[in-house]
XYZ file of C-alpha atoms in Angstrom:
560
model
C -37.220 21.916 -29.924
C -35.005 24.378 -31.585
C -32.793 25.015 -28.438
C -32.675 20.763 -28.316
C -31.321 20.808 -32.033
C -28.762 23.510 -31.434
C -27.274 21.499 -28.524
C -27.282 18.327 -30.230
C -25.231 20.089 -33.323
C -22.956 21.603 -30.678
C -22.006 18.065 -28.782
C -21.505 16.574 -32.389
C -19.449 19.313 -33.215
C -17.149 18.920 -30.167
C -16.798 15.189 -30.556
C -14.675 15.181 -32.943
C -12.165 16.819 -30.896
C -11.624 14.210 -28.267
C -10.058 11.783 -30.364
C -7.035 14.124 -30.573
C -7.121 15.189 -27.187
C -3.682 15.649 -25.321
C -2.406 12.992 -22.963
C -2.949 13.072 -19.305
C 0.456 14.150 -17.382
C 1.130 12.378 -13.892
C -0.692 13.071 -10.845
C 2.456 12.303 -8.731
C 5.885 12.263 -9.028
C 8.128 9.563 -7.833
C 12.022 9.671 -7.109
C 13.179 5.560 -7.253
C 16.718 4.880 -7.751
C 18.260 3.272 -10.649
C 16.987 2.650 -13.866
C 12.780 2.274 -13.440
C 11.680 -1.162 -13.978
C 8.790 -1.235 -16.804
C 7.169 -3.924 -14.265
C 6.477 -1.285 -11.887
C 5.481 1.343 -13.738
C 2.237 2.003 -11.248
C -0.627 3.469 -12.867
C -1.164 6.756 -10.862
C 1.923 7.954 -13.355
C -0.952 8.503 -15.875
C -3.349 11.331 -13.714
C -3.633 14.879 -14.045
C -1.331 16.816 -13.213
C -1.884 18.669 -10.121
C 0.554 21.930 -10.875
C -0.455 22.425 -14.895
C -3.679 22.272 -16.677
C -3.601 20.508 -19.979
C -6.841 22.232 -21.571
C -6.681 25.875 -21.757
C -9.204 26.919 -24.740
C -11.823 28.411 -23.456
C -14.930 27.035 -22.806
C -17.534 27.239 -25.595
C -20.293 25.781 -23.721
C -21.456 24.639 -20.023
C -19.795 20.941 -20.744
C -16.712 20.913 -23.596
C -15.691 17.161 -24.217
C -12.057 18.884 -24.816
C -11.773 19.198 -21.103
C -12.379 15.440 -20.694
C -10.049 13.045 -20.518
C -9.781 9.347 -19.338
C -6.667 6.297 -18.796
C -7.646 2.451 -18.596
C -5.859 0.001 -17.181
C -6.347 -4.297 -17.255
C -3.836 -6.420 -15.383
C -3.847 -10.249 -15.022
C -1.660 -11.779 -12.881
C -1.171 -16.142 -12.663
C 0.518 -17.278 -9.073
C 2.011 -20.594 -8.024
C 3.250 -20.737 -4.925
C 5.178 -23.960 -3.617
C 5.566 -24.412 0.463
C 3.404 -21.341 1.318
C 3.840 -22.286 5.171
C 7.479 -24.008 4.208
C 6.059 -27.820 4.614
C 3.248 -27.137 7.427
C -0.392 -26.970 6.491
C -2.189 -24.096 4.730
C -2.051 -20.965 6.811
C -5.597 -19.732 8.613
C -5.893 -15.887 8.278
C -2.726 -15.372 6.837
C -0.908 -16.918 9.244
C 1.268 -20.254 9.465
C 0.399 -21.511 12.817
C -1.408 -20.048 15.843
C -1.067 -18.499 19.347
C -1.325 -20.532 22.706
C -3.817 -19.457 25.808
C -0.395 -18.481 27.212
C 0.780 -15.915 23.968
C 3.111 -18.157 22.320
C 3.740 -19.232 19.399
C 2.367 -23.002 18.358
C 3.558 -25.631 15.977
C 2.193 -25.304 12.307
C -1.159 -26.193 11.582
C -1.717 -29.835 10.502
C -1.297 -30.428 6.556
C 1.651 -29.830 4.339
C 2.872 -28.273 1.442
C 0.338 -25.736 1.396
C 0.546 -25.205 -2.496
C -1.648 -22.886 -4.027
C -2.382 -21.284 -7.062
C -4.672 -18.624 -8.536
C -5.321 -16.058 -10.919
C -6.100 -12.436 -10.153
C -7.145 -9.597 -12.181
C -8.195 -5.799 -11.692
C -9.265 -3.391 -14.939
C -9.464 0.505 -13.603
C -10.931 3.376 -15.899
C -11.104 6.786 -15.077
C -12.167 9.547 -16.016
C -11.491 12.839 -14.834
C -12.664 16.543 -16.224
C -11.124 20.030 -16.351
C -13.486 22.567 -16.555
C -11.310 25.490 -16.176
C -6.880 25.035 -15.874
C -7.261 25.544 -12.039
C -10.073 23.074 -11.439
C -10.193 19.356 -12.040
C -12.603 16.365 -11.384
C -11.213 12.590 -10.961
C -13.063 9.592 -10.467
C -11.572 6.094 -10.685
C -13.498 3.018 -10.922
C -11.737 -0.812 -10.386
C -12.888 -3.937 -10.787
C -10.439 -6.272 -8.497
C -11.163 -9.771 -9.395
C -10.183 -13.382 -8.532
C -11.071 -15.826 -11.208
C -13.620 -18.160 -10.361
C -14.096 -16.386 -6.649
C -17.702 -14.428 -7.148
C -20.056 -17.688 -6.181
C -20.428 -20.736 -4.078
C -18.073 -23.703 -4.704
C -21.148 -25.865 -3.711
C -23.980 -24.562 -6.023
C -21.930 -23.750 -8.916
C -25.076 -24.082 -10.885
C -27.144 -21.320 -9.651
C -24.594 -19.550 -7.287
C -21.296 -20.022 -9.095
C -18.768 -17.618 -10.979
C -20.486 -18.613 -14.244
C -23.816 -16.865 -13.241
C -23.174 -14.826 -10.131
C -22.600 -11.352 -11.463
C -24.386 -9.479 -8.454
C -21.325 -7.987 -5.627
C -22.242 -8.923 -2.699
C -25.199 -11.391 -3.083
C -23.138 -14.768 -1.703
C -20.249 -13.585 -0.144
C -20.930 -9.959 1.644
C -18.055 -7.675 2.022
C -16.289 -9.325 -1.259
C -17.566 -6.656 -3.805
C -15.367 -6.480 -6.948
C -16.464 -3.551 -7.737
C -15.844 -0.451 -6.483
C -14.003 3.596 -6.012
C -10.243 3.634 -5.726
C -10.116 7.322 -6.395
C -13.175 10.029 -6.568
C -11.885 14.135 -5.626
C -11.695 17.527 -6.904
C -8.508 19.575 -6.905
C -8.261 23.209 -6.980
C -4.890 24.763 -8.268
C -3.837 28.523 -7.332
C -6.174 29.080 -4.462
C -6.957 32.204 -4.023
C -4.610 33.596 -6.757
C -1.893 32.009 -4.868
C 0.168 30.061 -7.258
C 1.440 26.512 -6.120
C -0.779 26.654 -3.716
C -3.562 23.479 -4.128
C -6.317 21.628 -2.537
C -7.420 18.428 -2.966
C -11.118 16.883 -1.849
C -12.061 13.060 -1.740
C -10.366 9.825 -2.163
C -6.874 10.010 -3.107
C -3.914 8.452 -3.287
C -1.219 9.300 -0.790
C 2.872 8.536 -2.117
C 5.818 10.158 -0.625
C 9.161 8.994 -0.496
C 9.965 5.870 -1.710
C 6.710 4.352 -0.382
C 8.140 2.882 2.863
C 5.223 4.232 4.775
C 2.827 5.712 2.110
C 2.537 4.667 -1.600
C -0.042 3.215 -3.997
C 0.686 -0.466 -3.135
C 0.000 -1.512 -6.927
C 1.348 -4.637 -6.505
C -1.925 -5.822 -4.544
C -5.116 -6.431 -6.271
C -7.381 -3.220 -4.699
C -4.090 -0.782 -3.501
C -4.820 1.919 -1.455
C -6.604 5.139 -1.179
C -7.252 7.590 1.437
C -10.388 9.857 1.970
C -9.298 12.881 2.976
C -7.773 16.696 2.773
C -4.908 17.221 1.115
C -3.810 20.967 1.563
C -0.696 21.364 -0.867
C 2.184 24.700 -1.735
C 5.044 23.990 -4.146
C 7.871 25.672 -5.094
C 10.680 25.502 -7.372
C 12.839 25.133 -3.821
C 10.470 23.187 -1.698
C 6.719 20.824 -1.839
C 5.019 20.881 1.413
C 2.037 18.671 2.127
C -0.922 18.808 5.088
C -3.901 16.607 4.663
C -6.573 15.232 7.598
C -7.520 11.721 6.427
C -10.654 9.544 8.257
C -10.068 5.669 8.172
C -12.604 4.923 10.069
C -16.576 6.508 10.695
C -18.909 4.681 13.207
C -21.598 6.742 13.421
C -23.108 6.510 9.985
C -23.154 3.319 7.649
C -21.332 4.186 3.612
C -23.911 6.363 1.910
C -26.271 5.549 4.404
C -29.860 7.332 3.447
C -30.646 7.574 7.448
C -27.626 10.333 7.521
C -27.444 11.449 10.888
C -30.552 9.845 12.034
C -28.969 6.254 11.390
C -27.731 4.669 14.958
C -23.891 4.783 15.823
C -22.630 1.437 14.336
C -20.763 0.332 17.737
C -24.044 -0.264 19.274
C -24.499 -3.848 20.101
C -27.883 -5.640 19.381
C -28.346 -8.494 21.354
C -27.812 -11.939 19.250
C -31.140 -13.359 18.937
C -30.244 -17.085 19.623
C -27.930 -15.956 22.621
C -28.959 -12.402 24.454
C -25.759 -11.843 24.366
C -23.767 -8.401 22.923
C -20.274 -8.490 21.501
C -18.191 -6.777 24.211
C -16.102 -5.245 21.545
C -18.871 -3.548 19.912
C -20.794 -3.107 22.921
C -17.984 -0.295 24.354
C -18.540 3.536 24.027
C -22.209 2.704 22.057
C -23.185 5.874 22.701
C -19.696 7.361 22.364
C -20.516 9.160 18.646
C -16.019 10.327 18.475
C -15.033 6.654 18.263
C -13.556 7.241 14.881
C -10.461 6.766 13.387
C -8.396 9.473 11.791
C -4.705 10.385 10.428
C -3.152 14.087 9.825
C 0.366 13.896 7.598
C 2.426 16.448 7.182
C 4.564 16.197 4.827
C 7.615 18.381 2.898
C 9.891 17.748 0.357
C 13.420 20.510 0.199
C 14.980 20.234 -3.280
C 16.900 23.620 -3.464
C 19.955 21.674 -2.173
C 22.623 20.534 -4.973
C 22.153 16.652 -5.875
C 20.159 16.647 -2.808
C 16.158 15.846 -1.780
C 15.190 16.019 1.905
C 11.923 15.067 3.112
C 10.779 15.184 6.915
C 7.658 14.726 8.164
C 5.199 14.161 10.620
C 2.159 11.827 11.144
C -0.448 11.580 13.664
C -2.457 8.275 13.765
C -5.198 8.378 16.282
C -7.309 5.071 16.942
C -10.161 6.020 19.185
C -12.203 2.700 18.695
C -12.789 0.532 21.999
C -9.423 -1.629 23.024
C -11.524 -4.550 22.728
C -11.784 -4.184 18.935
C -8.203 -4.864 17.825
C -6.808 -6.345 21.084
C -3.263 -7.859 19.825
C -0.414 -5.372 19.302
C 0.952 -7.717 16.431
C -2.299 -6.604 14.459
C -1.377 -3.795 12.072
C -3.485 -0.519 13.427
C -4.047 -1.765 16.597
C -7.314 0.373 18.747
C -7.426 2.816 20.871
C -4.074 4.323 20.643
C -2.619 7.849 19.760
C 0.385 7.712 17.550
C 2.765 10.440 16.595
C 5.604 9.579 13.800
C 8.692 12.045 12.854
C 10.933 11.138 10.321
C 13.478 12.393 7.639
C 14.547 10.743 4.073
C 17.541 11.928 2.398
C 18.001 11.284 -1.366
C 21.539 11.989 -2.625
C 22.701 10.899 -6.468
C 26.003 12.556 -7.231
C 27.507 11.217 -10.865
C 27.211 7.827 -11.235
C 26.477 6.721 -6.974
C 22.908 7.344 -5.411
C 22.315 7.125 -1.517
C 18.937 6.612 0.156
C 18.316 6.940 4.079
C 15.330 7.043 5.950
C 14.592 7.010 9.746
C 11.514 7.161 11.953
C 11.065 7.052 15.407
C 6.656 6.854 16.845
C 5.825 7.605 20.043
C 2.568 7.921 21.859
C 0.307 6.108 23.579
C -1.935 3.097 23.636
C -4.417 0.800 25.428
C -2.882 -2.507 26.970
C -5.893 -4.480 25.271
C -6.304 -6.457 29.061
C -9.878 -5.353 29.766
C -12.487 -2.767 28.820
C -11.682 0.431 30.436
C -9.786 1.761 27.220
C -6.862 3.457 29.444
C -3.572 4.100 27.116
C -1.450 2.688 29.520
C 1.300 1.683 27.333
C 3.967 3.899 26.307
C 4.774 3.426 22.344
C 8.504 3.588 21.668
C 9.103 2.165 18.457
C 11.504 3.306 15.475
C 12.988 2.126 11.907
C 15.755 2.821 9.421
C 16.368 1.878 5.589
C 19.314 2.932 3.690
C 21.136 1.554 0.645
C 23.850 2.863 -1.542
C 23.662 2.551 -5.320
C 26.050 2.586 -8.683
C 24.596 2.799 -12.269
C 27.159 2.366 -15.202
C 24.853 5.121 -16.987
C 27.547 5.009 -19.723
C 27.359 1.235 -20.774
C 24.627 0.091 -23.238
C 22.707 -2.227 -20.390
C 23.156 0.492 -17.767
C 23.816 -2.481 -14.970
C 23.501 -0.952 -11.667
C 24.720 -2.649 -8.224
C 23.286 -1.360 -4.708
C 23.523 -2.852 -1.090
C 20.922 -2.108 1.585
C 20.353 -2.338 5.443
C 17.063 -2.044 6.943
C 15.658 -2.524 10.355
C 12.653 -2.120 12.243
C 12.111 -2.346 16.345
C 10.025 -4.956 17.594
C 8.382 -5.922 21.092
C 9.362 -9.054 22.855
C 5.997 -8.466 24.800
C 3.841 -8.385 21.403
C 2.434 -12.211 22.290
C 1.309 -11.296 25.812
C -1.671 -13.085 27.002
C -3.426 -13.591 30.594
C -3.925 -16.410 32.886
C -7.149 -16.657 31.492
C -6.200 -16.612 28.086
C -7.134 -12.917 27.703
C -4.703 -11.302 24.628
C -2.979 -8.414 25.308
C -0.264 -5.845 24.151
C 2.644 -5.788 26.622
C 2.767 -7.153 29.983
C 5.919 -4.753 30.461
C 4.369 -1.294 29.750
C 5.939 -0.524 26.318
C 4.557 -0.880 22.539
C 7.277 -1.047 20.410
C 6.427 -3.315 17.273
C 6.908 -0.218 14.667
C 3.910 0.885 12.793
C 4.429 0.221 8.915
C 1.397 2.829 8.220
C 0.523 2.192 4.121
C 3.490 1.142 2.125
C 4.193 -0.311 -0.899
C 6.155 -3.286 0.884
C 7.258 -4.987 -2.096
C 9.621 -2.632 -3.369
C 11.790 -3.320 -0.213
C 11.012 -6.358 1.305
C 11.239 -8.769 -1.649
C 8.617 -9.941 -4.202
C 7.460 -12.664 -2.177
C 6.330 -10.487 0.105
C 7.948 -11.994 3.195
C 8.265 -9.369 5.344
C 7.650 -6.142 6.405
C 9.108 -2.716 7.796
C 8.334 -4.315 11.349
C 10.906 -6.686 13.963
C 13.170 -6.528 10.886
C 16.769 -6.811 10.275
C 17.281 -6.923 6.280
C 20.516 -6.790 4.954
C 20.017 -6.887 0.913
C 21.869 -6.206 -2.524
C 20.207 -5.573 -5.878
C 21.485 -5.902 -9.231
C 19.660 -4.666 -11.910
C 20.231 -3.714 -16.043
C 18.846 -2.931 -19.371
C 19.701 -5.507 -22.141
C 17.741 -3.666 -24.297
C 15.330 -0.153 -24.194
C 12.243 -2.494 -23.806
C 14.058 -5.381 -21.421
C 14.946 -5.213 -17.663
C 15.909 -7.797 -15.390
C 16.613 -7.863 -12.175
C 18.520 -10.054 -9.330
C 17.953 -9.215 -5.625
C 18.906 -11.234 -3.175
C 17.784 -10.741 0.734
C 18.701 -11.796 4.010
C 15.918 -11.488 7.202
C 16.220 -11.701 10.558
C 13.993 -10.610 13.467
C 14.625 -7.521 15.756
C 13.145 -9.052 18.523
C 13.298 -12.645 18.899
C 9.898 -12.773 20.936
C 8.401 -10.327 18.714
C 6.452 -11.928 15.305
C 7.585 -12.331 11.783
C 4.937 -10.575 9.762
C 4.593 -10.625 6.231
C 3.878 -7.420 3.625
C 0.336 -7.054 4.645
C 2.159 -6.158 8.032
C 0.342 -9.200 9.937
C 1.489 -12.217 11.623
C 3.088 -14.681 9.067
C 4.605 -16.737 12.079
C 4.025 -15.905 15.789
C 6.876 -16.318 17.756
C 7.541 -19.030 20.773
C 7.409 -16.839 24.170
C 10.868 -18.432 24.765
C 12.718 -18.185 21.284
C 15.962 -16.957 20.885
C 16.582 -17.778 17.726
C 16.490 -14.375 14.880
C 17.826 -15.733 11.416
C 14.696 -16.555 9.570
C 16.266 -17.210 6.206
C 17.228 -15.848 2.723
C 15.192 -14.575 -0.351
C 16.452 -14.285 -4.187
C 14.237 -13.430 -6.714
C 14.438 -12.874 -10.368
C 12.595 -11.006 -12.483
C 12.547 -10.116 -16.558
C 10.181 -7.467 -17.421
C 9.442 -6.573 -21.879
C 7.308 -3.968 -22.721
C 6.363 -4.027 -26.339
C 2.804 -2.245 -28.143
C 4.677 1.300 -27.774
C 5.604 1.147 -24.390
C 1.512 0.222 -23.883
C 2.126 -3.718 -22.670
C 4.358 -4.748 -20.304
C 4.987 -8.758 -19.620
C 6.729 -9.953 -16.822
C 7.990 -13.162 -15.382
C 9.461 -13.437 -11.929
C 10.596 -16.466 -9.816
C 11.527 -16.552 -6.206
C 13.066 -18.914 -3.421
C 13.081 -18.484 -0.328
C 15.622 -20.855 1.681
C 14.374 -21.366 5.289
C 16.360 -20.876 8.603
C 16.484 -22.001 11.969
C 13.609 -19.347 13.025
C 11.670 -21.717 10.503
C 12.484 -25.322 11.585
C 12.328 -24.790 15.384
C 9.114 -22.638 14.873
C 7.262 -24.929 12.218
C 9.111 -28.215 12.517
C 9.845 -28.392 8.956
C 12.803 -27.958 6.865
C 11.155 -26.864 3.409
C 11.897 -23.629 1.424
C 9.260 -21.855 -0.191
C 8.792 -21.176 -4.169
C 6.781 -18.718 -5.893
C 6.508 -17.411 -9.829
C 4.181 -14.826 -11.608
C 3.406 -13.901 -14.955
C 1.859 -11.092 -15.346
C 0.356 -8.971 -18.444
C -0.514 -5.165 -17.421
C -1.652 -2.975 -20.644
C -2.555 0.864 -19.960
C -3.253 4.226 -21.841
């Protein structure tokens, strides 16, 4: 009883000292270009630091609340959109219309207009721990909600949003809540300083989030369970983590463990006897897994000068059967390598951004079931744009023109006689692979489009009327790469399949507007954006229609 009192008078003793506990630094640094927009201001920027410590007393007892820290964040987020599918009926999994039994693209689906609107919302809290300046816990929890999207539309007595509170009970795989982050990081292993490691899910941003960022702009984002091996320098940050996407041998937190059946076996469908051949391939096969190694380095002891290259191994060992069409994003049964190089160069008032990767490898053809990588990937992409900031005027306008482009396949649609999908009839792969961006910040905010069969030329205006106002003007052109090849959207699938006989590239033209205030001591951040998107001849022939496409947001995102 005594040693229960002493504790107790401890803790109380303690508590007092978290409410004056120091902010959290960032976990992650990010270069942009021009003046940051407060609308994007992701919320990683509010993590521990991973090459300082923030709490260096000394521990008085096993658990001092002066080591623990934690950041919120609540976002809600209205959408209208006018003419999702530009005058055709709603699209069916994302898409606008459909593939033939011959791989090519159909009319739109019957309907029109397509307008929609909806309100989404996530709240995040975590909460992370630093029991000594070279180790630290973090664990991030999110709630990613749609309003009125937990229950039944039909039973909206018993089973509806009003009284469904239980994740997963009506709709399986639609949890709201759920882990976007959980690791430990270790700083100056083995007395080496700079030197870090990094355990659990993380996030993974490099660049300017082409190919990996946190993809904020989405309701869940992304994160990565991995190894994240890490040495920095004043002169250089390189970066080598192993990352598994995908485990079919045990179920998530399965109790079996390793007694638990692989999860490719196929069971027999009662009313049928029959197995899905997709999940009936390599059933006993306990390596068809999914994994990704990134290596990644950052050289900043060159004057007004960053350069970053890397490499990244993606390899898909699941059956071919499983993700048959190459115009799916992370197609099966294919081994992937990426190199690259991004150069960052700001000199006065001008900044210059260039990035180009080129992915080669192999893959399965998708035809039949004997999982041969018979098609030879040979896909690259390139993004550059050249900035000016008036740094000296009170709004700080800055101007900047872009060109980016992305390879496509002409083969991506291929199909057999018999209907059968497949990824090339001519022995190449070359859609490029858009990995895990943060699409938005380069493809427009309506998100039409994506770092794959892309030609984008682009120019961005952008100022500060005031320290807690930015606005923004960007105006985009899009065309395909490959006529044949798909126009895909951000989440990098099919928005519109291509006709196996089209010819025709120019899509149309995006301009959006945005206004961004942050008020509540930088704390609050409202934003209002509206963009058009003025259909082409890609469009018309494709869909039949001659409608543009609308969309607006307001959004309110509060963090500490």
């Amino acid at each position: 009883m005594r040693s229960l009192l002493l504790l107790c008078l401890a803790l109380m003793h303690q508590s007092w000292a978290v409410l004056d506990a120091p902010l959290a630094h960032a976990e992650a640094g990010q270069i942009g270009y021009g003046p940051p927009s407060p609308l994007f201001v992701s919320s990683y920027e509010t993590y521990g630091t991973e090459t300082s410590s923030l709490h260096t007393r000394t521990a008085t007892s096993l658990f001092d609340l002066q080591r623990f820290w934690m950041r919120a964040d609540l976002r809600v987020r209205p959408e209208w959109r006018n003419g999702v599918c530009f005058g055709g009926g709603p699209p069916i999994a994302g898409a606008c219309n459909s593939l033939n039994a011959a791989g090519s693209g159909t009319s739109a689906f019957s309907g029109n207009k397509a307008n929609d609107s909806f309100i989404q919302q996530w709240a995040r809290v975590g909460l992370g721990y630093d029991p000594s300046p070279d180790v630290n816990f973090y664990i991030e929890l999110q709630d990613s909600a749609t309003w009125g999207a937990s229950g039944s539309p039909t039973n909206a007595l018993q089973g509806g949003d009003a009284s469904n509170h239980q994740c997963a009970v009506l709709r399986p795989g639609q949890c709201r809540l759920g882990l976007r982050a959980a690791y430990g990081l270790l700083r100056n292993l083995g007395g080496i300083d700079g030197l870090s490691l990094k355990l659990g899910r993380q996030y993974l941003v490099f660049g300017n989030q082409r190919l990996f960022g946190h993809f904020d702009w989405a309701n869940t984002g992304y994160s990565h369970d991995g190894i994240m091996l890490s040495y920095a320098t004043s002169a250089f940050d390189t970066k080598l983590g192993w990352f598994r996407h995908s485990e079919t041998d045990l179920g998530q937190a399965d109790p079996g463990g390793s007694l638990t059946p692989n999860l490719l076996t196929c069971t027999p469908d009662p009313s049928t006897s029959l197995c899905n051949p997709a999940l009936a391939q390599h059933a006993t096969d306990a390596g068809s897994d999914v994994d990704m190694v990134v290596f990644y380095n950052q050289i900043r002891s060159l004057p007004r000068m960053v350069v970053e290259p890397y490499y990244v191994l993606y390899s898909n060992r699941l059956p071919e059967r499983a993700n048959p069409g190459q115009y799916l994003a992370k197609s099966s049964s294919q081994l992937r390598h990426m190199v690259g190089l991004r150069i960052e160069v700001r000199h006065g008032n001008w900044d210059m951004l260039h990035e180009t990767a080129y992915q080669f490898g192999q893959m399965a053809d998708g035809f039949g079931v004997d999982n041969r990588r018979n098609l030879r990937i040979n896909a690259w992409a390139s993004g550059t744009s050249l900035g000016h900031t008036w740094y000296q005027h009170a709004w700080k306008p800055r101007v900047a023109i872009g060109f980016d482009y992305a390879s496509g396949d002409g083969d991506s649609n291929c199909a057999t006689p018999g209907g059968t999908l497949a990824r090339s009839c001519g022995g190449n792969a070359n859609t490029f692979e858009n990995f895990f961006p943060t699409n938005f910040l380069h493809v427009g905010y309506m998100l039409n489009g994506a770092w794959r069969n892309s030609v984008q030329p682009q120019i961005n205006f952008q100022a500060r009327p005031t320290a807690r106002d930015h606005i923004e003007i960007w105006a985009l052109r899009k065309y395909l790469a490959s006529a044949r090849d798909n126009w895909y959207r951000g989440s990098q699938g099919p928005l519109i399949f291509s006709r196996s006989d089209n010819t025709t590239t120019h899509i149309g033209d995006e301009l959006d507007v945005a206004w961004s205030h942050m008020f509540a001591d930088g704390k609050i951040s409202l934003a209002v954006m509206y963009g058009h998107f003025f259909s082409g001849p890609y469009i018309r022939e494709h869909l039949g229609t001659t409608k543009d496409q609308d969309w607006g947001i307001v959004q309110l995102w509060t963090n500490f």
